[in-house]
Coordinates of C-alpha atoms in Angstrom, one line a residue:
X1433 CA 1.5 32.9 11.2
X1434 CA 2.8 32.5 7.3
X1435 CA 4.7 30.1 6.2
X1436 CA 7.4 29.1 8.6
X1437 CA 6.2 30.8 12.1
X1438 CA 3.6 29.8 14.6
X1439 CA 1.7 26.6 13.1
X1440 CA 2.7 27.2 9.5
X1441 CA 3.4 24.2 6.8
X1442 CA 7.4 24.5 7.4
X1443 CA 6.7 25.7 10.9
X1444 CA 8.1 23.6 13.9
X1445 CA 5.0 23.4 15.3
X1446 CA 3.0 22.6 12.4
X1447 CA -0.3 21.2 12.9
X1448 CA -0.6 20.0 9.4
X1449 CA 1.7 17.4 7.1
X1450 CA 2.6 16.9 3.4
X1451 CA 1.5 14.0 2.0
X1452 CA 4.4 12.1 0.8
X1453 CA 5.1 8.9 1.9
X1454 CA 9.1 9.5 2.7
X1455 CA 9.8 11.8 5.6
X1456 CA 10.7 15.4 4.9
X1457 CA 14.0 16.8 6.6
X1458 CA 13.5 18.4 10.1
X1459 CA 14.1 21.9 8.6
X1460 CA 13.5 23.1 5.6
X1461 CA 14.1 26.5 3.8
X1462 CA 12.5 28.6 1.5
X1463 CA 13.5 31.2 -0.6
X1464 CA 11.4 33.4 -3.2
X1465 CA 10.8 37.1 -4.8
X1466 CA 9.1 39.6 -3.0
X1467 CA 8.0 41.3 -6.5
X1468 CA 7.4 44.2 -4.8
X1469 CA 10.3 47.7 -4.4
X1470 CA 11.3 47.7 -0.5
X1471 CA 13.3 50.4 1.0
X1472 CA 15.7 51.0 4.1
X1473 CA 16.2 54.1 6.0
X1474 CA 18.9 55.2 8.2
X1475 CA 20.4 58.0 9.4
X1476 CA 18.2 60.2 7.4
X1477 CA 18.8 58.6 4.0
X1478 CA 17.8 55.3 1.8
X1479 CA 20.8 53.3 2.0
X1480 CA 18.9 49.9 0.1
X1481 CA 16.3 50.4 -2.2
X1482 CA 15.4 47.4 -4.8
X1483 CA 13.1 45.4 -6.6
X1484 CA 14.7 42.5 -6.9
X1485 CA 14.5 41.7 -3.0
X1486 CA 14.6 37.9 -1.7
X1487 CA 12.6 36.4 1.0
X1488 CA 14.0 33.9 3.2
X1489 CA 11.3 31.7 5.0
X1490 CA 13.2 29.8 8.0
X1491 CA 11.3 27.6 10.6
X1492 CA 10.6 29.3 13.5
X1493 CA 11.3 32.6 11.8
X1494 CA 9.5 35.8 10.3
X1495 CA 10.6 36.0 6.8
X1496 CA 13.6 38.4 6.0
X1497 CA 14.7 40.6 3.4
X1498 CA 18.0 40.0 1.6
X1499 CA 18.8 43.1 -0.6
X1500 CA 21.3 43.0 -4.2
X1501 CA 24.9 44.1 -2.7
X1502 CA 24.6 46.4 -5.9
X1503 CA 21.4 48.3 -4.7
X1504 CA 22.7 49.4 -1.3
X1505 CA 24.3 52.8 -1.2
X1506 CA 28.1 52.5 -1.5
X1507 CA 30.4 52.6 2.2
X1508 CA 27.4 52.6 4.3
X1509 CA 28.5 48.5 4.8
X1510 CA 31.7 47.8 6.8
X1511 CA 33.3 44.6 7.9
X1512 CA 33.7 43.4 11.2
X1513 CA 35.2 40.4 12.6
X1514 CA 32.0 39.2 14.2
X1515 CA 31.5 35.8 12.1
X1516 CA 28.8 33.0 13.0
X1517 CA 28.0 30.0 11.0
X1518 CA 24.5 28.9 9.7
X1519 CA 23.4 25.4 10.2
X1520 CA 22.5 25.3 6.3
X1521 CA 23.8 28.0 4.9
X1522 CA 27.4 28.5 6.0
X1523 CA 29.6 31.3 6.9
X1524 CA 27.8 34.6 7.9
X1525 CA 29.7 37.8 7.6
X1526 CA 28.4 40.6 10.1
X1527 CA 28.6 43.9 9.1
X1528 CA 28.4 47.9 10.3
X1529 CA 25.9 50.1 9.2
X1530 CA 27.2 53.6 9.0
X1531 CA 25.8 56.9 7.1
X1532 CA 27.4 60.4 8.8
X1533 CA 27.1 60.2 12.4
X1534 CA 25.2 57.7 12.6
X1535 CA 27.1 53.4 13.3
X1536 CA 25.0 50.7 14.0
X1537 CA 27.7 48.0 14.7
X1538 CA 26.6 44.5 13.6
X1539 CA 23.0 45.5 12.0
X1540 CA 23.4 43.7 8.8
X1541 CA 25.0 40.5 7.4
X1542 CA 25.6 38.7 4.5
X1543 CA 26.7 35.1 3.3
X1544 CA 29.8 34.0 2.2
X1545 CA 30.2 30.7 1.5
X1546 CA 26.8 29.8 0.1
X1547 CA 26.3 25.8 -0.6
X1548 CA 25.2 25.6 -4.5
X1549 CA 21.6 25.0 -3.1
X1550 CA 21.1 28.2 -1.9
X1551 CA 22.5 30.4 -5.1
X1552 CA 19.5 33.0 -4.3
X1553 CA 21.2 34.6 -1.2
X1554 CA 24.4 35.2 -3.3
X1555 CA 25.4 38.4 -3.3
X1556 CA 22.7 39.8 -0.7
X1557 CA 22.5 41.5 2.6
X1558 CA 20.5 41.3 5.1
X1559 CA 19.7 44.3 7.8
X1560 CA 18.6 43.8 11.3
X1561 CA 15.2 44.9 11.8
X1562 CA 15.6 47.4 14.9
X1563 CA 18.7 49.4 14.6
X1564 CA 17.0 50.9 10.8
X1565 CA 15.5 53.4 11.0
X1566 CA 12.3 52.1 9.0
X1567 CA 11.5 49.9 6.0
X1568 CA 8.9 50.8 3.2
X1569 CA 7.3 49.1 0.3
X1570 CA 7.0 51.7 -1.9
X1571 CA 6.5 55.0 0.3
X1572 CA 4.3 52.8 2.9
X1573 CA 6.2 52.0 5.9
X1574 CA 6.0 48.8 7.1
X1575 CA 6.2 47.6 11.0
X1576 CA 7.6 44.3 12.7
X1577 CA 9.0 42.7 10.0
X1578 CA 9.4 42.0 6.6
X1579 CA 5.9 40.9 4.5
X1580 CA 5.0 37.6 4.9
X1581 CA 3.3 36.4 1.5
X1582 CA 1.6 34.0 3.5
X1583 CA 0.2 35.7 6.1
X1584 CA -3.7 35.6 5.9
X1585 CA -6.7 37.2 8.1
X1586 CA -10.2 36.5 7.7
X1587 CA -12.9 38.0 9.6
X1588 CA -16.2 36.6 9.7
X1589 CA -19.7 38.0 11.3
X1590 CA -21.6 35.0 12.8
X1591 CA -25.2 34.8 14.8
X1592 CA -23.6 32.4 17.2
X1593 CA -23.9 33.0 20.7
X1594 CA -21.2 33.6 23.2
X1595 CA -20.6 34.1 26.6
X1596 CA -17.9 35.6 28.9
X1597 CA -18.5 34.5 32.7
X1598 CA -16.3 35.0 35.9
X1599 CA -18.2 32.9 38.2
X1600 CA -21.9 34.1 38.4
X1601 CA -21.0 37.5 36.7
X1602 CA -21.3 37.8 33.2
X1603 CA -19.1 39.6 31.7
X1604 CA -19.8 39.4 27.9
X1605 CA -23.1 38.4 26.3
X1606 CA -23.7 38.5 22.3
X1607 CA -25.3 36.8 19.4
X1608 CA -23.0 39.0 17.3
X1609 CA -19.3 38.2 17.7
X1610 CA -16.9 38.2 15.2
X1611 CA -15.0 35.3 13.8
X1612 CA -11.3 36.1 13.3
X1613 CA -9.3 33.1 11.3
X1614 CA -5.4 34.4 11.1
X1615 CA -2.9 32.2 9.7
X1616 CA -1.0 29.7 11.9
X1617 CA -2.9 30.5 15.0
X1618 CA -6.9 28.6 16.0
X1619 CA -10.0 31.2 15.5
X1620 CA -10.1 33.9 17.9
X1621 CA -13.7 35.6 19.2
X1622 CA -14.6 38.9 19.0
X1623 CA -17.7 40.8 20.6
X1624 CA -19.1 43.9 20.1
X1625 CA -18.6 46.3 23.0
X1626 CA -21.9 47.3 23.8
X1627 CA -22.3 43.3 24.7
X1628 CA -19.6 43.4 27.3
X1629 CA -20.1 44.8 30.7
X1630 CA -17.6 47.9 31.0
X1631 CA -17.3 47.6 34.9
X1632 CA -15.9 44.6 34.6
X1633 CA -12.8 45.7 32.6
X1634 CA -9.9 47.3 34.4
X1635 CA -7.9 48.8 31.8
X1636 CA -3.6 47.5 32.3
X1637 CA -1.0 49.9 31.3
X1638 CA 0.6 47.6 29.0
X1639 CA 0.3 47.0 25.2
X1640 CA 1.5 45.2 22.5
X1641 CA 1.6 45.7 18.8
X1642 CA 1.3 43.4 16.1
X1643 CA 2.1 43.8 12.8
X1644 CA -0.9 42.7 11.1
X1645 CA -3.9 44.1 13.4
X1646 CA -2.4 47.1 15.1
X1647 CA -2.0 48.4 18.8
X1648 CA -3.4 46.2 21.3
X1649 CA -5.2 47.2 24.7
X1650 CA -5.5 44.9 27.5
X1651 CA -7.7 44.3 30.5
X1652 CA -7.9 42.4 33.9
X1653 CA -10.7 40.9 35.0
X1654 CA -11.5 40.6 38.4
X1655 CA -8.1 38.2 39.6
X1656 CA -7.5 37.5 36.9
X1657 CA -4.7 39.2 34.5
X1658 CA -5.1 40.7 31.2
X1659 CA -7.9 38.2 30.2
X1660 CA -9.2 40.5 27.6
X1661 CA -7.6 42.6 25.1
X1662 CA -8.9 45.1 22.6
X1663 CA -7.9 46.5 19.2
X1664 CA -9.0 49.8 20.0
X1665 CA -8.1 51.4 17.0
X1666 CA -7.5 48.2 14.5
X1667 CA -5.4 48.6 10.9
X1668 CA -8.1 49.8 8.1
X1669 CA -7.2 45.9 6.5
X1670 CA -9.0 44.8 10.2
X1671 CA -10.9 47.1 10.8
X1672 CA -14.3 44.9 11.3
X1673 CA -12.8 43.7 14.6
X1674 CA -11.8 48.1 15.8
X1675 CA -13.2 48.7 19.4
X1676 CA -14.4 44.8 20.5
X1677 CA -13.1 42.6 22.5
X1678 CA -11.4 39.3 23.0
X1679 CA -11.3 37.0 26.0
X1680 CA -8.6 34.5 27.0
X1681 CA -10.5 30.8 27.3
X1682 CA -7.5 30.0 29.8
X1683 CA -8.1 32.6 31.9
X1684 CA -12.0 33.5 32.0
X1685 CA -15.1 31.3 30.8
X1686 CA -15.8 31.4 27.5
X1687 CA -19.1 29.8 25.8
X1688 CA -19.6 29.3 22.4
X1689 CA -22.9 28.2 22.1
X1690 CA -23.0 26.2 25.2
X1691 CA -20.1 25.0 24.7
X1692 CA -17.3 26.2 27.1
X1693 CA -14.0 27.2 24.7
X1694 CA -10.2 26.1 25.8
X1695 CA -6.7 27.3 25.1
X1696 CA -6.2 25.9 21.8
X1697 CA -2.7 24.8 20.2
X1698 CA -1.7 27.8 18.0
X1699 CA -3.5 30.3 20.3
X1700 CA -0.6 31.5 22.3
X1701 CA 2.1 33.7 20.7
X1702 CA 5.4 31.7 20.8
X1703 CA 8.4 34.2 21.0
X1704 CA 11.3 33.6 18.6
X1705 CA 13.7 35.1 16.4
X1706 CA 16.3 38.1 16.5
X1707 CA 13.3 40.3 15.4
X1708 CA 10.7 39.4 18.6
X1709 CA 10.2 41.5 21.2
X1710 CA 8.2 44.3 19.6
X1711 CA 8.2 47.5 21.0
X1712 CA 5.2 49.9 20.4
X1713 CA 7.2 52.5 20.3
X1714 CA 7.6 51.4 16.6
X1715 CA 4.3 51.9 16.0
X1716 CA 3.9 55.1 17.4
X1717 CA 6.5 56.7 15.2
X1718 CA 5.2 55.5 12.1
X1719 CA 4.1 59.1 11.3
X1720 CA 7.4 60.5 12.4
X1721 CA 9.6 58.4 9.5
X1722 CA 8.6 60.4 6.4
X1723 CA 9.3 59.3 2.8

């Protein structure tokens, strides 16, 4: 999923290699423009708004923001004495977020003894992603985390034939599914859901968001547990895989033209980071954080 997360080139999983015939170091960090105007609200206001914003890609990270000191409004930063070191990067300085009544103790943090490498963080902030209120580009809001330049989706309609089974029940049966290619993670199979028997999905209560597709519904079928999931209701930039549904190969039979699919590397989600753990709360309020 982009460039450092899930299987991506600077990834800790990666699937791939560079080319080179000397090994590269074991972790690697990138740092680049965003060239695009992102915004943070809290407590009712903007406190950062900039276009000069800094991307830092970190294995086994999303990418985050790091915001010019000077475009952050003044006194909503105060200093604490929480202080943790970076493996590369040195000394971090945690900080308060305040603006009127409302504190959010260590929900931002900055760099203060930057090694000459790194000369792009110098004089940034970074805010934690779930104590803000929201973060725009422009006056879009934007969910999960900050935009990863790198993140790609790909949805392709295919003729090939595939089939769901539990045992001698079939649950699924198409020669229209949908192909979708996302980055860092093997091909995932969509299928129409007038192809998939609707008595053999029990809805779950549970869903999960993500930031690139939308609200996710899932589905047990027969014993086994949320083997199926649905987009219900996928992002417009999806929106060819809205309403079907996708099948776990590790937890129900899946065929693909005869030929029965397994759990590939880069299929499962691999938790990480101070910014996991998404709620979908945040997408339901998406509405309720105006511009």
């Amino acid at each position: 999923m982009g460039l450092s997360w899930q299987q991506g080139p600077l990834a800790p999983r990666t699937v791939g290699r560079f080319l080179v015939p000397d090994p590269l170091p074991e972790r690697m960090l990138f740092a680049e423009p965003l060239r695009r105007r992102m915004r943070v609200r809290f407590g009712g206001g903007w406190i950062a708004d900039s276009e000069d914003v800094v991307l830092l890609h970190e294995p086994g990270r999303y990418p985050v923001a790091y915001f010019p000191e000077v475009s952050i409004e003044s006194g909503v930063l105060e200093p604490t004495e929480h202080v943790t070191t970076h493996r590369e990067l040195g000394t971090t300085a945690w900080l308060t977020v305040r603006r009127g009544d409302r504190r959010a103790e260590r929900a931002a943090w900055r760099f203060v003894d930057l090694p000459a490498f790194a000369g792009e963080l110098r004089d940034r902030v970074a805010f934690a992603w779930h104590p803000m209120d929201a973060f725009f580009e422009e006056d879009e809001r934007i969910v999960g985390h900050a935009t990863d330049l790198y993140h790609r989706i790909d949805i392709r309609r295919t003729s090939r034939h595939l089939v769901v089974r539990d045992g001698d029940q079939v649950v699924a049966d198409t020669a229209r599914p949908r192909a979708l290619y996302e980055s860092g993670f093997a091909p995932r199979w969509y299928v129409p859901r007038a192809d998939v028997d609707p008595i053999a999905l029990t809805p779950v209560e549970r869903q999960t968001f993500c930031p690139y597709k939308g609200l996710a519904s899932y589905y047990d079928i027969g014993d086994h547990a949320r083997a199926a999931w649905s987009y219900r209701d996928a992002w417009p930039e999806v929106h060819l895989i809205s309403d079907f549904v996708s099948f776990e190969p590790d937890k129900i039979e899946v065929y693909l033209d005869g030929r029965r699919l397994a759990l590939e590397p880069g299929q499962s989600v691999v938790p990480h980071g101070i910014d996991r753990g998404f709620d979908v709360d945040e997408i339901r309020s998406v509405d309720d954080v105006k511009s």
